Each structure stands twice: as C-alpha cells, then as structure tokens.
PDB file of C-alpha atoms and ligand atoms in Angstrom:
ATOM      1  CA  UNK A   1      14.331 -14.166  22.002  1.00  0.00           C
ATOM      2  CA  UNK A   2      11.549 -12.423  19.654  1.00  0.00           C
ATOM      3  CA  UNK A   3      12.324 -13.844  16.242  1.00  0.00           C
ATOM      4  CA  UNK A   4      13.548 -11.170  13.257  1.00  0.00           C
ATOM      5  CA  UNK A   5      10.452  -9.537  11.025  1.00  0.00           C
ATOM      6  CA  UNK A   6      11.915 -11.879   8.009  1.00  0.00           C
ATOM      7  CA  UNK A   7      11.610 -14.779   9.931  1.00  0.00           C
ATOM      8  CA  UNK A   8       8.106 -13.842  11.839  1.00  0.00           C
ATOM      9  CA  UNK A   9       6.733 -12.929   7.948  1.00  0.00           C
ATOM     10  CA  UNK A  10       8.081 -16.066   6.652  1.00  0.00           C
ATOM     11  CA  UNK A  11       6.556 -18.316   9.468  1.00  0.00           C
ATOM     12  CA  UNK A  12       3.241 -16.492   9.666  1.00  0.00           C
ATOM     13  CA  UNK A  13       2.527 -16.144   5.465  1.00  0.00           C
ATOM     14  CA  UNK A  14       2.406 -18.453   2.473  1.00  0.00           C
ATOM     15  CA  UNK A  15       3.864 -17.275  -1.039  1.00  0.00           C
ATOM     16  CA  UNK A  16       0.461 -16.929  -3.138  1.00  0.00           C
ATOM     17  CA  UNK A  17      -0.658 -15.655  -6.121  1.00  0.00           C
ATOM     18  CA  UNK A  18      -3.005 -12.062  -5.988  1.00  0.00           C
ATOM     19  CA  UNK A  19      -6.198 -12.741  -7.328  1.00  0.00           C
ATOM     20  CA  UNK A  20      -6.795 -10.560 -10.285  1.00  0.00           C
ATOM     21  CA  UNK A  21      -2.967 -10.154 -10.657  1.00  0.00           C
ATOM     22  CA  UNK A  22      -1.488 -13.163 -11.051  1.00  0.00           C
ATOM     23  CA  UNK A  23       1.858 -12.405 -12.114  1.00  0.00           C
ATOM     24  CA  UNK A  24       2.845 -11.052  -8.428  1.00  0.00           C
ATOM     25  CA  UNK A  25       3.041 -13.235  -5.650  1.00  0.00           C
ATOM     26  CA  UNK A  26       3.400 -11.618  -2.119  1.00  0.00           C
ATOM     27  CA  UNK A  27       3.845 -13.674   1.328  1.00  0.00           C
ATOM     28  CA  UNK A  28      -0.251 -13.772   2.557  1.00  0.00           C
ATOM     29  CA  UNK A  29      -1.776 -14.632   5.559  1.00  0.00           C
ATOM     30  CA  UNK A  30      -4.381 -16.638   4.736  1.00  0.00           C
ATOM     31  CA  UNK A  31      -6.059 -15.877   8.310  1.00  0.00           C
ATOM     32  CA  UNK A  32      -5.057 -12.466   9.425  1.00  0.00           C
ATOM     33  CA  UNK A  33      -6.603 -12.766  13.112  1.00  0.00           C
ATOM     34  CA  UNK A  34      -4.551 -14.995  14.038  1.00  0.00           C
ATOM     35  CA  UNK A  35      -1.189 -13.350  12.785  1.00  0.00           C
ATOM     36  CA  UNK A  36      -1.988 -10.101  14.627  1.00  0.00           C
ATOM     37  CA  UNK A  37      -2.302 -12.180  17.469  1.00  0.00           C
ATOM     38  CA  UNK A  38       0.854 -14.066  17.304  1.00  0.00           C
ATOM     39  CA  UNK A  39       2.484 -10.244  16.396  1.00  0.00           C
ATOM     40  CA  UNK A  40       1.135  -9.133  19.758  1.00  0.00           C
ATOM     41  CA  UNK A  41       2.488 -12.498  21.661  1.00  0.00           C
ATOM     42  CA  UNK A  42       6.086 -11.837  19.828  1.00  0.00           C
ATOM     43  CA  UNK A  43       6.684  -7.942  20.221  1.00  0.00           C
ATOM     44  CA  UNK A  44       5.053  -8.639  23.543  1.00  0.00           C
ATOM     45  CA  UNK A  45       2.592  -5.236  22.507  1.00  0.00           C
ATOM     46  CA  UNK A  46      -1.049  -5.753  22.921  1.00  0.00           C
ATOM     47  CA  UNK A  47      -1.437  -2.503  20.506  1.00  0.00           C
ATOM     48  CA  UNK A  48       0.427  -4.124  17.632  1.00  0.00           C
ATOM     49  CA  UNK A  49      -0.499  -2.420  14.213  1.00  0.00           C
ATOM     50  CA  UNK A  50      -2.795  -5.207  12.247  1.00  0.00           C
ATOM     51  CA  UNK A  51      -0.889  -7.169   9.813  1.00  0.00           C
ATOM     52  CA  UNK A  52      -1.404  -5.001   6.882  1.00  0.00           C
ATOM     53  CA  UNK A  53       1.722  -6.085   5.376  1.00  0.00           C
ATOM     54  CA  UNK A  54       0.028  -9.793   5.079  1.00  0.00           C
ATOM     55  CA  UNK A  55      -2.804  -8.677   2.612  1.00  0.00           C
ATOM     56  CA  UNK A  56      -3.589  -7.114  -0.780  1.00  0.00           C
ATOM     57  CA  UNK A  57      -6.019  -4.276  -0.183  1.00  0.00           C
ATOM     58  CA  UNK A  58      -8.378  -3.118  -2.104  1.00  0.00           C
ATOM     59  CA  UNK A  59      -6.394   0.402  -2.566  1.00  0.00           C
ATOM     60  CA  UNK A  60      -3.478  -1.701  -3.800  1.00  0.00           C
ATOM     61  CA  UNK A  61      -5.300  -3.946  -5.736  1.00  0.00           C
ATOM     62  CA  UNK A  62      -6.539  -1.240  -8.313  1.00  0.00           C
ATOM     63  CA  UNK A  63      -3.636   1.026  -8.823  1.00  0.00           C
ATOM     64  CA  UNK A  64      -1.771  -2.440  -9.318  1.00  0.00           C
ATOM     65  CA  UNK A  65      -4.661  -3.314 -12.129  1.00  0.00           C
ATOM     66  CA  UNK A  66      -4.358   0.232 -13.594  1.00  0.00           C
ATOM     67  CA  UNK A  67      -0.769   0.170 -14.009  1.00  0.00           C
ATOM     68  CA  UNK A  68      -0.972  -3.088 -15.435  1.00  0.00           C
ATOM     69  CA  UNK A  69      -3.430  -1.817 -18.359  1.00  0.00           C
ATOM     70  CA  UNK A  70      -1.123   1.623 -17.934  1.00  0.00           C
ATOM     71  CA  UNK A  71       2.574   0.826 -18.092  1.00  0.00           C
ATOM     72  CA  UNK A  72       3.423   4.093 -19.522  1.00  0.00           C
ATOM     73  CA  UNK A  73       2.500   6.075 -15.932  1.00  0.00           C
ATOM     74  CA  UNK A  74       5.300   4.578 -14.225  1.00  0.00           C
ATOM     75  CA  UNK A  75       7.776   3.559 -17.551  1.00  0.00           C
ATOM     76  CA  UNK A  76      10.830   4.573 -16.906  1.00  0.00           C
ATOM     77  CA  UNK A  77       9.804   6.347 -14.233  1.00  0.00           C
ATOM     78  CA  UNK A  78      10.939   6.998 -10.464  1.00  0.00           C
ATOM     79  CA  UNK A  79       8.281   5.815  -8.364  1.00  0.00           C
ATOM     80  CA  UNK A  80       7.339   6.269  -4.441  1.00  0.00           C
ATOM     81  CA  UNK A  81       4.623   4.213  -2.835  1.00  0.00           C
ATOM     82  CA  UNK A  82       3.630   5.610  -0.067  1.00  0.00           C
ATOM     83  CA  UNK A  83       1.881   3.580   3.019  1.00  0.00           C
ATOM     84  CA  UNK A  84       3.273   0.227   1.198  1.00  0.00           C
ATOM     85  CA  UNK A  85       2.258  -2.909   3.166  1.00  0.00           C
ATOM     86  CA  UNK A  86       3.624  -5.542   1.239  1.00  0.00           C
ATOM     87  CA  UNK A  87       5.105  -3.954  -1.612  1.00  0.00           C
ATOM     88  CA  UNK A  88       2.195  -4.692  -4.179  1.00  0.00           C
ATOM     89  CA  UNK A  89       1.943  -1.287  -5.790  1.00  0.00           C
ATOM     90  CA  UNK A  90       5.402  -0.633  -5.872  1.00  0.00           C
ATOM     91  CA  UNK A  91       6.182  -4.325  -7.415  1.00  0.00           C
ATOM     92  CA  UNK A  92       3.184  -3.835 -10.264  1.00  0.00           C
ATOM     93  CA  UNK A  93       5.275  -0.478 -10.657  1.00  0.00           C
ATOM     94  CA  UNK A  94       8.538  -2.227 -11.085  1.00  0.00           C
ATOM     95  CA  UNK A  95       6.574  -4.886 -13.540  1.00  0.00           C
ATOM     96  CA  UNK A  96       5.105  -1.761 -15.691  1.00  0.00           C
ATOM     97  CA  UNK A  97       9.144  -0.729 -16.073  1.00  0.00           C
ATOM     98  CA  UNK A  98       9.603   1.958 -13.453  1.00  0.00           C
ATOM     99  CA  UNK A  99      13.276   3.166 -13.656  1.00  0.00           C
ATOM    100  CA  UNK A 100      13.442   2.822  -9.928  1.00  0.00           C
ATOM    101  CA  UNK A 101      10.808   2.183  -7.085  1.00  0.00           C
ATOM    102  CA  UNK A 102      10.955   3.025  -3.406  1.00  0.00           C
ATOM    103  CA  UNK A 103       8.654   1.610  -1.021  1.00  0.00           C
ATOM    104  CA  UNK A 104       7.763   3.127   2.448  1.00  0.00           C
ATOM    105  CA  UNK A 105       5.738   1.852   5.595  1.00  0.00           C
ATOM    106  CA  UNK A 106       5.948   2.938   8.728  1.00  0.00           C
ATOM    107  CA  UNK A 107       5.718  -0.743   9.792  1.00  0.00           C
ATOM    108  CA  UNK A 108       8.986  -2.607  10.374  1.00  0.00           C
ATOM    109  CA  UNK A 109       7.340  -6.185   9.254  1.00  0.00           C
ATOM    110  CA  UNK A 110       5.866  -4.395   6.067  1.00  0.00           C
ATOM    111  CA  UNK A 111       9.761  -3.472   5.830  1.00  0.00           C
ATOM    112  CA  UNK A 112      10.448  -7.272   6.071  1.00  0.00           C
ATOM    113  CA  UNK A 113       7.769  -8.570   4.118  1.00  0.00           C
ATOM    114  CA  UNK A 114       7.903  -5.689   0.890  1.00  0.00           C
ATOM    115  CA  UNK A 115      11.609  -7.020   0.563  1.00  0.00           C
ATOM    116  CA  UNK A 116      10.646 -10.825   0.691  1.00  0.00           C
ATOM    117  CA  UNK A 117       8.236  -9.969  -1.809  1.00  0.00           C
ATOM    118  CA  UNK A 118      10.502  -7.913  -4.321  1.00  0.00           C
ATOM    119  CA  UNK A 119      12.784 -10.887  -4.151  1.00  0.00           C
ATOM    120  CA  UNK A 120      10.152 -12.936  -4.688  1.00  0.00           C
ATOM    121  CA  UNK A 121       9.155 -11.108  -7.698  1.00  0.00           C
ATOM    122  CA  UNK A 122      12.435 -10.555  -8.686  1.00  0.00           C
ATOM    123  CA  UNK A 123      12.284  -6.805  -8.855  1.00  0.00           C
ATOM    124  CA  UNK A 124      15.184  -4.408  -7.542  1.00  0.00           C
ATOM    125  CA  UNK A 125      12.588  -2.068  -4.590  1.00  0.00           C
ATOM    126  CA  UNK A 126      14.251   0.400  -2.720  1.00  0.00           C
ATOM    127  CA  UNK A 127      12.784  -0.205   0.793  1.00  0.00           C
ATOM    128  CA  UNK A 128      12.429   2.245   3.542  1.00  0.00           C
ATOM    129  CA  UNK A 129      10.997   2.177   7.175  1.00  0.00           C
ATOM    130  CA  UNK A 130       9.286   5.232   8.292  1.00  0.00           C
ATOM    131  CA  UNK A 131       6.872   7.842   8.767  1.00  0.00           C
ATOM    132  CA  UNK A 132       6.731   8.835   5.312  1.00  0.00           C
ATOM    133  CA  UNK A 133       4.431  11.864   6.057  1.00  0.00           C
ATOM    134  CA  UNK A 134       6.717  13.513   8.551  1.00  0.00           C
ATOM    135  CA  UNK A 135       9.143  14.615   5.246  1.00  0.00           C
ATOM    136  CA  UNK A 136       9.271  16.643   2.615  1.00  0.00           C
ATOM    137  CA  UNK A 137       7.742  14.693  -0.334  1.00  0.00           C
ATOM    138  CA  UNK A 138      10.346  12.639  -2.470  1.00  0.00           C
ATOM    139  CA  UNK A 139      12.318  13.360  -5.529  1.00  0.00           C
ATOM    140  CA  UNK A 140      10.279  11.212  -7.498  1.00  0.00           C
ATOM    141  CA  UNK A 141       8.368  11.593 -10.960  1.00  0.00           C
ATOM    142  CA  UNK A 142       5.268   9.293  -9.730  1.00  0.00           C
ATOM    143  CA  UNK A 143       3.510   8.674  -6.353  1.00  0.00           C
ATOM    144  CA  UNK A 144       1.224   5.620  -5.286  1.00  0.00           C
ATOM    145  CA  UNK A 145      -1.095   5.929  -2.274  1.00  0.00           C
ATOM    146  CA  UNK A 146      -2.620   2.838  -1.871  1.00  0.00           C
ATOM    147  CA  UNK A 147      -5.731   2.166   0.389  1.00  0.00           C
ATOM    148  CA  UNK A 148      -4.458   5.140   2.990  1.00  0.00           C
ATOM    149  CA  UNK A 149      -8.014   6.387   4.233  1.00  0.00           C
ATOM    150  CA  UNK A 150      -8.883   3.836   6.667  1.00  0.00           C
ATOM    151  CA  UNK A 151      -7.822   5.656   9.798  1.00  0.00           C
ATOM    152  CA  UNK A 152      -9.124   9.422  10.671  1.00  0.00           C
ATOM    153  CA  UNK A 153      -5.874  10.462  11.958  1.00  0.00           C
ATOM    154  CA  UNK A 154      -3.877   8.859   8.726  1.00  0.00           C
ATOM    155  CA  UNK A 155      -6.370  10.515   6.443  1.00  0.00           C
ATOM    156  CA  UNK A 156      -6.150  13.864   7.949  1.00  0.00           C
ATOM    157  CA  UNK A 157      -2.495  13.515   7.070  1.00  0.00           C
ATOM    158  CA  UNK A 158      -2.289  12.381   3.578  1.00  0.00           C
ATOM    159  CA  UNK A 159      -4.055  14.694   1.740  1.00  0.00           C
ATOM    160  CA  UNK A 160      -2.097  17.797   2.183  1.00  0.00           C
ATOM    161  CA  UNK A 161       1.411  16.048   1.999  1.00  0.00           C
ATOM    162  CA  UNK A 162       0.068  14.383  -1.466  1.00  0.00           C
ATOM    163  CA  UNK A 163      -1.328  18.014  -2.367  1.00  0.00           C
ATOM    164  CA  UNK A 164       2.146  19.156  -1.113  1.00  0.00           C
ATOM    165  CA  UNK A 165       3.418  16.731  -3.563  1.00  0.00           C
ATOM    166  CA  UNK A 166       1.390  17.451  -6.804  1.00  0.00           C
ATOM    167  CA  UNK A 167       2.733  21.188  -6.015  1.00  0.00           C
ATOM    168  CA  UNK A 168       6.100  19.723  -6.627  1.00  0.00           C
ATOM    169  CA  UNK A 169       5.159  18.034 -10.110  1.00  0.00           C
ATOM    170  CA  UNK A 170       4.855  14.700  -8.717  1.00  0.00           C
ATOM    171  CA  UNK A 171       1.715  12.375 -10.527  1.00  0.00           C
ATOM    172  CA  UNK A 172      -0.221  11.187  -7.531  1.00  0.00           C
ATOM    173  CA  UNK A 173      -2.410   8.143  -7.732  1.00  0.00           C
ATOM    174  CA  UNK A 174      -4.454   7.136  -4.622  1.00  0.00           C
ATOM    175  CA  UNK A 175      -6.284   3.624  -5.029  1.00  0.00           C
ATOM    176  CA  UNK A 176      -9.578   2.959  -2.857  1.00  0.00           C
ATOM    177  CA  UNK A 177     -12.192   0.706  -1.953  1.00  0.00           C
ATOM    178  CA  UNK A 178     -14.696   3.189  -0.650  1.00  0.00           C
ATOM    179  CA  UNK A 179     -13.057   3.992   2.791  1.00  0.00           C
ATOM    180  CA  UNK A 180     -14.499   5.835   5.372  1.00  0.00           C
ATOM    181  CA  UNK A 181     -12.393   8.623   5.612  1.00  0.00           C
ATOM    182  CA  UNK A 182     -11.995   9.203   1.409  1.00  0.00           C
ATOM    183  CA  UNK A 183     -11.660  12.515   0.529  1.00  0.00           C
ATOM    184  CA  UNK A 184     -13.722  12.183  -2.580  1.00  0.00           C
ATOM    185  CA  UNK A 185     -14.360  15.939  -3.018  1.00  0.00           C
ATOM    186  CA  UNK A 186     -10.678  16.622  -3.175  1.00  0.00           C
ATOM    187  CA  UNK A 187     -10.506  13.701  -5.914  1.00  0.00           C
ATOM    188  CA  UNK A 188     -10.858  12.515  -9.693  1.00  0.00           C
ATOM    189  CA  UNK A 189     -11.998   9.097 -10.863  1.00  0.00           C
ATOM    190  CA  UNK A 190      -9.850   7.279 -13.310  1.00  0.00           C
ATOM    191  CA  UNK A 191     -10.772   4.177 -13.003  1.00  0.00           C
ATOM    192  CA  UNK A 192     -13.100   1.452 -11.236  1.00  0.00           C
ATOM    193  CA  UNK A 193     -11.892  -2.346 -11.029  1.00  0.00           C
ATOM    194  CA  UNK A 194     -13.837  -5.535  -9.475  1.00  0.00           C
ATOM    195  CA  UNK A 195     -10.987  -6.509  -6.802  1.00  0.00           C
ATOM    196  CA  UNK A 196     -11.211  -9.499  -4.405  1.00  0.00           C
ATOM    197  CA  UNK A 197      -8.676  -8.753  -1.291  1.00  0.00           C
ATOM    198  CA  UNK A 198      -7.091 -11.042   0.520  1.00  0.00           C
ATOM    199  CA  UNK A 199      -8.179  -9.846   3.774  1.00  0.00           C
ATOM    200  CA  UNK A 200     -10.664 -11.741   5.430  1.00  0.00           C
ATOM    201  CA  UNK A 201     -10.746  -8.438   8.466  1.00  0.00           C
ATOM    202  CA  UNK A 202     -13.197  -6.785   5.567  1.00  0.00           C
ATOM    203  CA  UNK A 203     -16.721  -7.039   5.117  1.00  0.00           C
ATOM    204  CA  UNK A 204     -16.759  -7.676   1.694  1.00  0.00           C
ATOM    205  CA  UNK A 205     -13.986  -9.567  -0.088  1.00  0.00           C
ATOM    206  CA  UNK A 206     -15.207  -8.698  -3.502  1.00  0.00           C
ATOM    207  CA  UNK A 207     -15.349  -4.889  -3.868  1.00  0.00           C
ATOM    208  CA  UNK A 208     -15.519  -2.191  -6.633  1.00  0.00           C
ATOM    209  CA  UNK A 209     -11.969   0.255  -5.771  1.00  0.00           C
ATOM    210  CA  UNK A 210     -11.390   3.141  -8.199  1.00  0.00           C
ATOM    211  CA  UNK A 211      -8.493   5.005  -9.232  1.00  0.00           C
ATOM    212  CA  UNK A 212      -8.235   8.370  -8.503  1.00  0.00           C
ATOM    213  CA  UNK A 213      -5.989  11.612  -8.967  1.00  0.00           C
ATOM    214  CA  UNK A 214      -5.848  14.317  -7.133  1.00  0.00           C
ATOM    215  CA  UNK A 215      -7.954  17.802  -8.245  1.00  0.00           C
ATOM    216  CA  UNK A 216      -6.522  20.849  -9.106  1.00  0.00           C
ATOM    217  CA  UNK A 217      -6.941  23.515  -5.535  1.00  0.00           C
ATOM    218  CA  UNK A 218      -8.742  26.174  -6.323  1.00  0.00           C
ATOM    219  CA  UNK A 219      -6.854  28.973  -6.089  1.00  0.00           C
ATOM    220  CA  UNK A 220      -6.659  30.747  -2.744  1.00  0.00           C
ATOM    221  CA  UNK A 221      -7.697  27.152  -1.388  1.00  0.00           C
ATOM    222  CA  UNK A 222      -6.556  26.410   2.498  1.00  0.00           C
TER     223      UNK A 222
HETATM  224  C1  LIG B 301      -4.269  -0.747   4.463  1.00  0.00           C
HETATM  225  S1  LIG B 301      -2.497  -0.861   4.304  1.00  0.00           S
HETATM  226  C2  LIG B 301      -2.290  -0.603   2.546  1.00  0.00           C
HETATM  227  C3  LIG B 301      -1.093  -1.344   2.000  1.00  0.00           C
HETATM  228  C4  LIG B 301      -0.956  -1.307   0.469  1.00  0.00           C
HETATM  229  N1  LIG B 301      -0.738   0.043   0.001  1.00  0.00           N
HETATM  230  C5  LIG B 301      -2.154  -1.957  -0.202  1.00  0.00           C
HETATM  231  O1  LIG B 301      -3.017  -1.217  -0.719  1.00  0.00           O
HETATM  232  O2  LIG B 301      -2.268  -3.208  -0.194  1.00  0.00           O
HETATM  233  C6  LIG B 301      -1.919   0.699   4.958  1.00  0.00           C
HETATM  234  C7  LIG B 301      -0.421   0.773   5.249  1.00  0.00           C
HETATM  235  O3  LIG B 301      -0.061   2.101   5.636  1.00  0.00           O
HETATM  236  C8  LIG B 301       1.036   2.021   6.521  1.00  0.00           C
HETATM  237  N2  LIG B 301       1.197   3.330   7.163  1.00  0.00           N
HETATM  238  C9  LIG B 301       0.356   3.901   8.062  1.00  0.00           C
HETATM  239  N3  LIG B 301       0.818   5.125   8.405  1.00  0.00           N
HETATM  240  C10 LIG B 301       1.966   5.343   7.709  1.00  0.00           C
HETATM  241  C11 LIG B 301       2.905   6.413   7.630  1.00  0.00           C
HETATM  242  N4  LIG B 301       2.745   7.513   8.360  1.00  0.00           N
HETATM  243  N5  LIG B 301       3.989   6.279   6.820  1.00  0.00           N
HETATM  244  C12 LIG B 301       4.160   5.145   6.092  1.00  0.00           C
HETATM  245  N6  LIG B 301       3.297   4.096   6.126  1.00  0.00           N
HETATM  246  C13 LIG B 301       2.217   4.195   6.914  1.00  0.00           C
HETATM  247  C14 LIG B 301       0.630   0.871   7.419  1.00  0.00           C
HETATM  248  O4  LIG B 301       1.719   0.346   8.152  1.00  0.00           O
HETATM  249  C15 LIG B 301       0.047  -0.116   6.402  1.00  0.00           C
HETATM  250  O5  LIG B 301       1.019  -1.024   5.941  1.00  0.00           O
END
C-alpha cells in the first residue's frame, strides 16, 4: 500500500538549514531527481508534479530575506501564501509575527511537507490543499507569491487573480529569480537578494531574485 505524504516526505527529505536563512529549517531533498522518481513509482503516475515541496526556490528565498529585514509587512498581520511548496514564505511570515498565516498548494505532499515544516519551526500555519486560483482571493491583509512564473499556463493565471486581489486591498508580494514567464511590465522592484536554492533541477544555484509588487492598472486597463 502507497505510503501517506507525511511518511513519503519524511523518508525522501532531511531536516536542513536554508542557506541564507538559517533560522528555518524545512525537510530538503538533497537530490530532487531521484525523489520525483520515487513519487512517480509510489502514486504509480508517470506525470507526477516535481517535488517542489522538497526545495527552497529562488521566489521563496527572497520574499523570506525581505521579510526578515521587513517584519513590519506581515506584523500582526493575516497572511496568505499562495503556490506554497514547503511552507518557507509563510514560516519567515510567521517568524516576522504575522497574526495568522495560511499556506496553499495545490500539491497534496507540499500539504504534508508545509505542516512538517511549521512543526518543525514551531509556528502555528494554517494549511490548505488546493487550487488556490480557482477562488475568490482570501480575507487576508498580506499575500506572498513565491516563485509562481515557471509554467505558461500557471503564469497566465496568477496575475489577474493577484490583480484581483490588490483590488480588494490585499499587499501582494511576488518573489522571483528571473523566470521565464515574469510579468515584469506588470511589476515593481523592491528588492534584489543573492539566493542559493536548494534545487539542484536549476541551472544556476546561486542567483540574483528580486522582490516585487504589483503596479497600479492603468485605468481602463483589460
Ligand atoms: C516553484 S514552487 C514554489 C514554492 C515556494 N513558494 C518557494 O518559492 O519555495 C511552485 C508551487 O506552486 C504550486 N502550485 C502550482 N499551481 C498551483 C495552484 N493553482 N494553486 C496552489 N498551488 C499551486 C506547486 O505545487 C508548487 O509547490
């Protein structure tokens, strides 16, 4: 019988230190080839999502630097973070004193694995499994979207459901390495950090991600 999404994360990972953040420690692959293709072997699904959950992207990597340095976007705060893999943004946001964090993935061993790393953390994150983009955007004061842009048909979606929610007040942050599909017109720079990810899938493990909010829509914009 196909062993539970704790137990596969816990079997497949090692509790490390994130390099340039060393105060959170997630469950990391330290190979993730290899764990994608024991995922495909154990949900018996040779189109298995990659691992995401087992690394700290780049994405993730600077909005969990900036709120580090920036405690007071998220203080007391009710955060969302969106497209959460294994939790990092949402447990830097519990770290910089968010009132309350929920994470999402549509992924149920990111599920597994942002829990084990709360726990690990020790930080209270609300998790959720889904398709965050198919609702309404969250009752929330602060959003994190974390290294989201690496997929045309992902990208197409985010942008107007985080537009959707900066109509609704919410403070959107998107974190990213330089992705393909980046909307960078539709964005403003905050910040730029030196990250090394833990994904050894990339190119290049030591990469310049920046911090971004979203612009203002013109008016009469689509
Ligand atoms: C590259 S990972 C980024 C993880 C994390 N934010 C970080 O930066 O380390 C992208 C994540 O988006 C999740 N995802 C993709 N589509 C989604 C959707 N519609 N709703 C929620 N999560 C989604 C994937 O399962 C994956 O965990």
């Amino acid at each position: 019988m196909a062993a539970s999404p704790r137990a596969f994360v816990l079997r497949h990972t090692r509790l490390r230190a994130v390099p340039g953040m060393e105060g959170i420690r997630l469950h990391l692959a330290d190979d993730l080839l290899p764990v994608w293709r024991a995922l495909q072997v154990e949900t018996d699904d040779p189109e298995a999502a990659l691992p995401y959950w087992a690394a700290a992207w780049g994405g993730g990597l600077a909005i969990s630097r900036h709120l580090a340095e920036h405690p007071e976007i998220v203080a007391g705060r009710r955060v969302y973070d969106l497209a959460s893999g294994s939790g990092l943004c949402a447990i830097a946001a519990a770290q910089a004193g968010a009132a309350q964090v929920e994470a999402v993935d549509i992924d149920r061993f990111a599920a597994a694995a942002i829990a084990l790393n709360a726990r690990a953390n020790g930080c209270r994150v609300d998790v959720t499994r889904r398709d965050a983009l198919g609702d309404p955007p969250p009752d929330v004061n602060v959003l994190l979207a974390g290294d989201c842009w690496y997929e045309a048909d992902l990208a197409a979606r985010v942008l107007p459901w985080l537009r959707a929610a900066q109509a609704e007040g919410i403070e959107v942050l998107v974190g990213d390495p330089g992705r393909a599909y980046l909307p960078t017109d539709a964005l403003i720079e905050l910040a730029a950090y030196d990250v090394r990810t833990t994904s050894d899938v990339e190119d290049l493990a030591f990469r310049t991600a920046r911090v971004y909010r979203l612009a203002e829509m013109a008016t009469g914009a689509p």
